[in-house]
């Protein structure tokens, strides 16, 4: 007769793996540390966030935001800041917020504690050097958080901000598809995830640039206004500074 023990052990293992997956990959998980993924729904506001830049298309996104007098948050990759320092500086000069998105975009689940700390610490230093501003927000690559990640962000004073709505612009979508992805799911308090760069530097973001006016117009038609992320999160310090 087949012993039930291997089956039970297998079930426990897969339950353990599922738990680790949820704790690290789930955008909304709070298991390993405090994670913000949306603002208060008691508002008619949303926030725009852009990951993986700066890159060549960041300038075009800044042009669109400037024309519309809107502020966004850019979660930057440290090595991309070193490559496009003037673009990173322009982001800050034009009143947008900058967040830490690691130095080379690794999945932290597969990084040592030392590497995780290095990735975040070096990016803080690079952004501060090139823009004159030290980030207070962080978003880990692909949203994956670990104990080592939270240890490092605590030491650096970084608050973790994920998202609740994505344009899925990393999947080679056109502008209409990106805008539709956002507008079909967005609601009051949403934090919208888009990309102004590519972590590998291979894919351009022209579709995201073209989608942005569609998204802004669609939000307006729904009575939703775009506000700076920290205002959406009720940061009164930022209200006074703005
Ligand atoms: Zn990313």
mmCIF file of C-alpha atoms and ligand atoms in Angstrom:
data_model
loop_
_atom_site.group_PDB
_atom_site.id
_atom_site.type_symbol
_atom_site.label_atom_id
_atom_site.label_comp_id
_atom_site.label_asym_id
_atom_site.label_seq_id
_atom_site.Cartn_x
_atom_site.Cartn_y
_atom_site.Cartn_z
ATOM 1 C CA UNK A 1 0.000 0.000 0.000
ATOM 2 C CA UNK A 2 1.270 3.446 -0.874
ATOM 3 C CA UNK A 3 2.251 5.440 2.196
ATOM 4 C CA UNK A 4 0.310 8.741 2.514
ATOM 5 C CA UNK A 5 3.387 10.446 3.999
ATOM 6 C CA UNK A 6 4.980 11.568 0.710
ATOM 7 C CA UNK A 7 1.632 12.957 -0.400
ATOM 8 C CA UNK A 8 1.224 14.894 2.856
ATOM 9 C CA UNK A 9 4.826 16.122 2.693
ATOM 10 C CA UNK A 10 4.263 17.194 -0.908
ATOM 11 C CA UNK A 11 1.102 19.052 0.037
ATOM 12 C CA UNK A 12 2.919 20.834 2.875
ATOM 13 C CA UNK A 13 5.772 21.728 0.512
ATOM 14 C CA UNK A 14 3.464 23.160 -2.109
ATOM 15 C CA UNK A 15 1.514 25.041 0.576
ATOM 16 C CA UNK A 16 4.844 26.470 1.788
ATOM 17 C CA UNK A 17 5.847 27.418 -1.754
ATOM 18 C CA UNK A 18 2.455 29.037 -2.318
ATOM 19 C CA UNK A 19 2.891 31.046 0.894
ATOM 20 C CA UNK A 20 6.358 32.234 -0.125
ATOM 21 C CA UNK A 21 5.025 33.141 -3.557
ATOM 22 C CA UNK A 22 2.137 35.109 -2.042
ATOM 23 C CA UNK A 23 4.308 36.901 0.532
ATOM 24 C CA UNK A 24 6.919 37.961 -2.013
ATOM 25 C CA UNK A 25 5.123 38.330 -5.357
ATOM 26 C CA UNK A 26 1.595 39.405 -4.386
ATOM 27 C CA UNK A 27 1.363 43.133 -4.952
ATOM 28 C CA UNK A 28 -0.919 43.577 -1.945
ATOM 29 C CA UNK A 29 0.740 41.210 0.539
ATOM 30 C CA UNK A 30 1.567 42.739 3.922
ATOM 31 C CA UNK A 31 3.147 39.554 5.317
ATOM 32 C CA UNK A 32 6.769 40.652 5.223
ATOM 33 C CA UNK A 33 6.373 44.404 5.607
ATOM 34 C CA UNK A 34 4.111 47.420 5.170
ATOM 35 C CA UNK A 35 3.196 47.852 1.511
ATOM 36 C CA UNK A 36 0.996 50.571 0.039
ATOM 37 C CA UNK A 37 -0.825 49.613 -3.165
ATOM 38 C CA UNK A 38 -3.535 52.266 -3.448
ATOM 39 C CA UNK A 39 -4.626 55.551 -1.931
ATOM 40 C CA UNK A 40 -7.825 56.386 -0.133
ATOM 41 C CA UNK A 41 -10.971 55.625 -2.191
ATOM 42 C CA UNK A 42 -12.624 58.618 -0.448
ATOM 43 C CA UNK A 43 -11.295 60.918 -3.121
ATOM 44 C CA UNK A 44 -11.712 61.528 -6.817
ATOM 45 C CA UNK A 45 -7.962 61.310 -7.392
ATOM 46 C CA UNK A 46 -5.484 58.799 -8.791
ATOM 47 C CA UNK A 47 -1.685 58.814 -9.207
ATOM 48 C CA UNK A 48 0.513 57.990 -12.190
ATOM 49 C CA UNK A 49 3.739 56.052 -11.662
ATOM 50 C CA UNK A 50 6.417 55.106 -14.188
ATOM 51 C CA UNK A 51 8.999 52.347 -13.700
ATOM 52 C CA UNK A 52 12.316 51.229 -15.223
ATOM 53 C CA UNK A 53 13.587 54.572 -16.485
ATOM 54 C CA UNK A 54 15.040 56.927 -17.118
ATOM 55 C CA UNK A 55 15.406 56.229 -20.815
ATOM 56 C CA UNK A 56 14.998 57.939 -24.194
ATOM 57 C CA UNK A 57 11.189 57.965 -23.972
ATOM 58 C CA UNK A 58 11.143 59.524 -20.492
ATOM 59 C CA UNK A 59 11.619 62.915 -22.142
ATOM 60 C CA UNK A 60 8.466 62.413 -24.248
ATOM 61 C CA UNK A 61 6.486 61.404 -21.185
ATOM 62 C CA UNK A 62 7.735 64.510 -19.374
ATOM 63 C CA UNK A 63 6.597 66.617 -22.340
ATOM 64 C CA UNK A 64 3.052 65.199 -22.136
ATOM 65 C CA UNK A 65 2.874 65.608 -18.349
ATOM 66 C CA UNK A 66 4.201 69.171 -18.667
ATOM 67 C CA UNK A 67 1.582 70.112 -21.262
ATOM 68 C CA UNK A 68 -1.134 68.806 -18.935
ATOM 69 C CA UNK A 69 0.440 70.328 -15.789
ATOM 70 C CA UNK A 70 0.493 66.941 -14.064
ATOM 71 C CA UNK A 71 2.960 65.432 -11.601
ATOM 72 C CA UNK A 72 3.912 61.756 -11.560
ATOM 73 C CA UNK A 73 6.325 59.497 -9.717
ATOM 74 C CA UNK A 74 9.247 57.830 -11.496
ATOM 75 C CA UNK A 75 10.690 54.685 -9.891
ATOM 76 C CA UNK A 76 14.175 54.722 -11.396
ATOM 77 C CA UNK A 77 16.784 52.041 -11.968
ATOM 78 C CA UNK A 78 20.176 53.201 -10.666
ATOM 79 C CA UNK A 79 22.232 52.116 -13.674
ATOM 80 C CA UNK A 80 19.767 53.877 -16.004
ATOM 81 C CA UNK A 81 20.181 57.069 -13.971
ATOM 82 C CA UNK A 82 23.932 56.793 -14.550
ATOM 83 C CA UNK A 83 23.265 56.412 -18.285
ATOM 84 C CA UNK A 84 20.693 59.227 -18.558
ATOM 85 C CA UNK A 85 21.628 61.632 -15.733
ATOM 86 C CA UNK A 86 20.234 64.732 -17.451
ATOM 87 C CA UNK A 87 16.859 63.065 -17.920
ATOM 88 C CA UNK A 88 16.818 62.027 -14.259
ATOM 89 C CA UNK A 89 17.618 65.597 -13.248
ATOM 90 C CA UNK A 90 14.872 66.939 -15.541
ATOM 91 C CA UNK A 91 12.318 64.691 -13.808
ATOM 92 C CA UNK A 92 13.104 66.354 -10.478
ATOM 93 C CA UNK A 93 13.437 69.871 -11.898
ATOM 94 C CA UNK A 94 9.945 69.620 -13.387
ATOM 95 C CA UNK A 95 8.443 68.758 -10.007
ATOM 96 C CA UNK A 96 7.984 65.011 -10.276
ATOM 97 C CA UNK A 97 8.876 62.580 -7.535
ATOM 98 C CA UNK A 98 11.598 59.967 -7.822
ATOM 99 C CA UNK A 99 11.563 56.522 -6.232
ATOM 100 C CA UNK A 100 14.154 53.758 -5.853
ATOM 101 C CA UNK A 101 13.633 50.768 -8.185
ATOM 102 C CA UNK A 102 16.992 48.996 -7.502
ATOM 103 C CA UNK A 103 20.296 49.373 -9.307
ATOM 104 C CA UNK A 104 20.059 46.646 -11.984
ATOM 105 C CA UNK A 105 16.483 45.307 -11.617
ATOM 106 C CA UNK A 106 17.079 41.856 -10.079
ATOM 107 C CA UNK A 107 14.282 39.788 -8.564
ATOM 108 C CA UNK A 108 15.049 40.152 -4.863
ATOM 109 C CA UNK A 109 13.802 36.634 -4.078
ATOM 110 C CA UNK A 110 17.031 35.348 -5.658
ATOM 111 C CA UNK A 111 19.378 37.938 -4.127
ATOM 112 C CA UNK A 112 21.406 37.666 -0.934
ATOM 113 C CA UNK A 113 20.820 40.059 1.940
ATOM 114 C CA UNK A 114 24.070 41.822 1.069
ATOM 115 C CA UNK A 115 23.175 42.156 -2.632
ATOM 116 C CA UNK A 116 19.701 43.451 -1.801
ATOM 117 C CA UNK A 117 21.142 46.094 0.498
ATOM 118 C CA UNK A 118 23.726 47.050 -2.152
ATOM 119 C CA UNK A 119 21.078 47.357 -4.903
ATOM 120 C CA UNK A 120 18.973 49.788 -2.893
ATOM 121 C CA UNK A 121 21.811 51.680 -1.214
ATOM 122 C CA UNK A 122 23.759 52.311 -4.410
ATOM 123 C CA UNK A 123 20.622 53.551 -6.173
ATOM 124 C CA UNK A 124 19.888 55.983 -3.333
ATOM 125 C CA UNK A 125 23.393 57.372 -3.735
ATOM 126 C CA UNK A 126 23.243 57.560 -7.544
ATOM 127 C CA UNK A 127 19.859 59.331 -7.571
ATOM 128 C CA UNK A 128 20.940 61.754 -4.846
ATOM 129 C CA UNK A 129 24.161 62.552 -6.734
ATOM 130 C CA UNK A 130 22.509 63.100 -10.121
ATOM 131 C CA UNK A 131 19.277 64.828 -9.057
ATOM 132 C CA UNK A 132 20.079 66.378 -5.678
ATOM 133 C CA UNK A 133 17.103 64.529 -4.193
ATOM 134 C CA UNK A 134 17.165 61.365 -2.106
ATOM 135 C CA UNK A 135 14.144 59.112 -2.701
ATOM 136 C CA UNK A 136 11.739 58.395 0.140
ATOM 137 C CA UNK A 137 9.738 55.808 -1.816
ATOM 138 C CA UNK A 138 10.751 52.413 -3.190
ATOM 139 C CA UNK A 139 9.203 49.856 -5.504
ATOM 140 C CA UNK A 140 11.031 46.533 -5.900
ATOM 141 C CA UNK A 141 11.493 45.019 -9.383
ATOM 142 C CA UNK A 142 8.330 43.129 -10.405
ATOM 143 C CA UNK A 143 6.921 44.035 -6.981
ATOM 144 C CA UNK A 144 8.843 41.171 -5.302
ATOM 145 C CA UNK A 145 9.608 41.849 -1.629
ATOM 146 C CA UNK A 146 11.664 39.766 0.795
ATOM 147 C CA UNK A 147 12.728 40.103 4.440
ATOM 148 C CA UNK A 148 16.115 41.395 3.242
ATOM 149 C CA UNK A 149 14.343 43.973 1.060
ATOM 150 C CA UNK A 150 12.332 45.310 3.992
ATOM 151 C CA UNK A 151 15.431 45.311 6.214
ATOM 152 C CA UNK A 152 17.249 47.447 3.637
ATOM 153 C CA UNK A 153 14.319 49.814 3.029
ATOM 154 C CA UNK A 154 13.910 50.310 6.796
ATOM 155 C CA UNK A 155 17.580 51.239 7.093
ATOM 156 C CA UNK A 156 17.266 53.692 4.190
ATOM 157 C CA UNK A 157 13.952 55.152 5.392
ATOM 158 C CA UNK A 158 12.103 54.043 2.235
ATOM 159 C CA UNK A 159 8.350 53.476 2.076
ATOM 160 C CA UNK A 160 7.194 50.733 -0.313
ATOM 161 C CA UNK A 161 4.548 51.649 -2.888
ATOM 162 C CA UNK A 162 3.102 49.114 -5.343
ATOM 163 C CA UNK A 163 0.071 49.629 -7.603
ATOM 164 C CA UNK A 164 -3.484 48.402 -8.175
ATOM 165 C CA UNK A 165 -3.858 49.167 -11.903
ATOM 166 C CA UNK A 166 -1.377 48.363 -14.689
ATOM 167 C CA UNK A 167 -1.185 49.274 -18.366
ATOM 168 C CA UNK A 168 0.664 45.999 -19.102
ATOM 169 C CA UNK A 169 2.864 48.064 -21.409
ATOM 170 C CA UNK A 170 5.711 45.563 -20.999
ATOM 171 C CA UNK A 171 3.726 43.073 -23.106
ATOM 172 C CA UNK A 172 4.204 44.794 -26.497
ATOM 173 C CA UNK A 173 0.746 46.366 -26.437
ATOM 174 C CA UNK A 174 -0.364 49.290 -28.561
ATOM 175 C CA UNK A 175 -1.509 52.630 -27.149
ATOM 176 C CA UNK A 176 -5.230 51.780 -27.253
ATOM 177 C CA UNK A 177 -4.669 48.479 -25.447
ATOM 178 C CA UNK A 178 -2.540 50.122 -22.755
ATOM 179 C CA UNK A 179 -5.119 52.871 -22.192
ATOM 180 C CA UNK A 180 -7.949 50.321 -22.149
ATOM 181 C CA UNK A 181 -6.143 48.201 -19.542
ATOM 182 C CA UNK A 182 -5.868 51.211 -17.263
ATOM 183 C CA UNK A 183 -9.288 52.746 -17.859
ATOM 184 C CA UNK A 184 -11.203 49.460 -17.490
ATOM 185 C CA UNK A 185 -9.849 48.903 -13.965
ATOM 186 C CA UNK A 186 -9.114 52.343 -12.547
ATOM 187 C CA UNK A 187 -11.104 53.709 -9.605
ATOM 188 C CA UNK A 188 -10.792 56.464 -7.025
ATOM 189 C CA UNK A 189 -7.541 56.079 -5.110
ATOM 190 C CA UNK A 190 -5.826 53.986 -7.803
ATOM 191 C CA UNK A 191 -2.066 53.917 -8.221
ATOM 192 C CA UNK A 192 -1.431 53.369 -11.932
ATOM 193 C CA UNK A 193 1.656 51.461 -13.133
ATOM 194 C CA UNK A 194 3.212 52.366 -16.484
ATOM 195 C CA UNK A 195 6.784 52.206 -17.807
ATOM 196 C CA UNK A 196 8.973 54.994 -19.160
ATOM 197 C CA UNK A 197 11.896 52.610 -19.692
ATOM 198 C CA UNK A 198 12.752 48.950 -20.076
ATOM 199 C CA UNK A 199 14.836 47.152 -17.454
ATOM 200 C CA UNK A 200 16.825 45.444 -20.234
ATOM 201 C CA UNK A 201 17.001 48.545 -22.407
ATOM 202 C CA UNK A 202 15.580 46.593 -25.362
ATOM 203 C CA UNK A 203 11.987 47.808 -25.728
ATOM 204 C CA UNK A 204 11.012 51.387 -26.486
ATOM 205 C CA UNK A 205 8.050 53.036 -24.750
ATOM 206 C CA UNK A 206 6.506 54.854 -27.708
ATOM 207 C CA UNK A 207 3.200 53.027 -27.134
ATOM 208 C CA UNK A 208 3.125 54.230 -23.516
ATOM 209 C CA UNK A 209 3.871 57.791 -24.662
ATOM 210 C CA UNK A 210 0.982 57.584 -27.150
ATOM 211 C CA UNK A 211 -1.304 56.012 -24.520
ATOM 212 C CA UNK A 212 -0.712 58.726 -21.945
ATOM 213 C CA UNK A 213 -3.035 61.402 -23.440
ATOM 214 C CA UNK A 214 -5.723 58.717 -23.884
ATOM 215 C CA UNK A 215 -5.356 57.706 -20.235
ATOM 216 C CA UNK A 216 -5.418 61.304 -18.970
ATOM 217 C CA UNK A 217 -8.482 62.105 -21.099
ATOM 218 C CA UNK A 218 -10.254 58.915 -19.994
ATOM 219 C CA UNK A 219 -9.571 59.649 -16.325
ATOM 220 C CA UNK A 220 -10.951 63.141 -16.735
ATOM 221 C CA UNK A 221 -14.100 61.771 -18.423
ATOM 222 C CA UNK A 222 -14.598 59.525 -15.370
ATOM 223 C CA UNK A 223 -14.258 62.511 -13.019
ATOM 224 C CA UNK A 224 -10.850 61.358 -11.783
ATOM 225 C CA UNK A 225 -7.991 63.823 -11.430
ATOM 226 C CA UNK A 226 -4.292 62.969 -11.424
ATOM 227 C CA UNK A 227 -2.488 64.115 -8.275
ATOM 228 C CA UNK A 228 1.063 63.554 -6.989
ATOM 229 C CA UNK A 229 1.389 60.111 -5.422
ATOM 230 C CA UNK A 230 2.299 61.434 -1.995
ATOM 231 C CA UNK A 231 -0.764 63.666 -1.974
ATOM 232 C CA UNK A 232 -2.885 60.597 -2.844
ATOM 233 C CA UNK A 233 -1.285 58.859 0.137
ATOM 234 C CA UNK A 234 -2.188 61.757 2.429
ATOM 235 C CA UNK A 235 1.345 62.985 3.000
ATOM 236 C CA UNK A 236 0.699 66.358 4.651
ATOM 237 C CA UNK A 237 4.407 67.238 4.573
ATOM 238 C CA UNK A 238 4.208 67.059 0.784
ATOM 239 C CA UNK A 239 1.020 69.154 0.753
ATOM 240 C CA UNK A 240 2.871 71.989 2.461
ATOM 241 C CA UNK A 241 5.846 71.693 0.130
ATOM 242 C CA UNK A 242 3.706 71.568 -3.027
HETATM 243 ZN ZN1 LIG B 1 10.655 47.362 -13.060
#
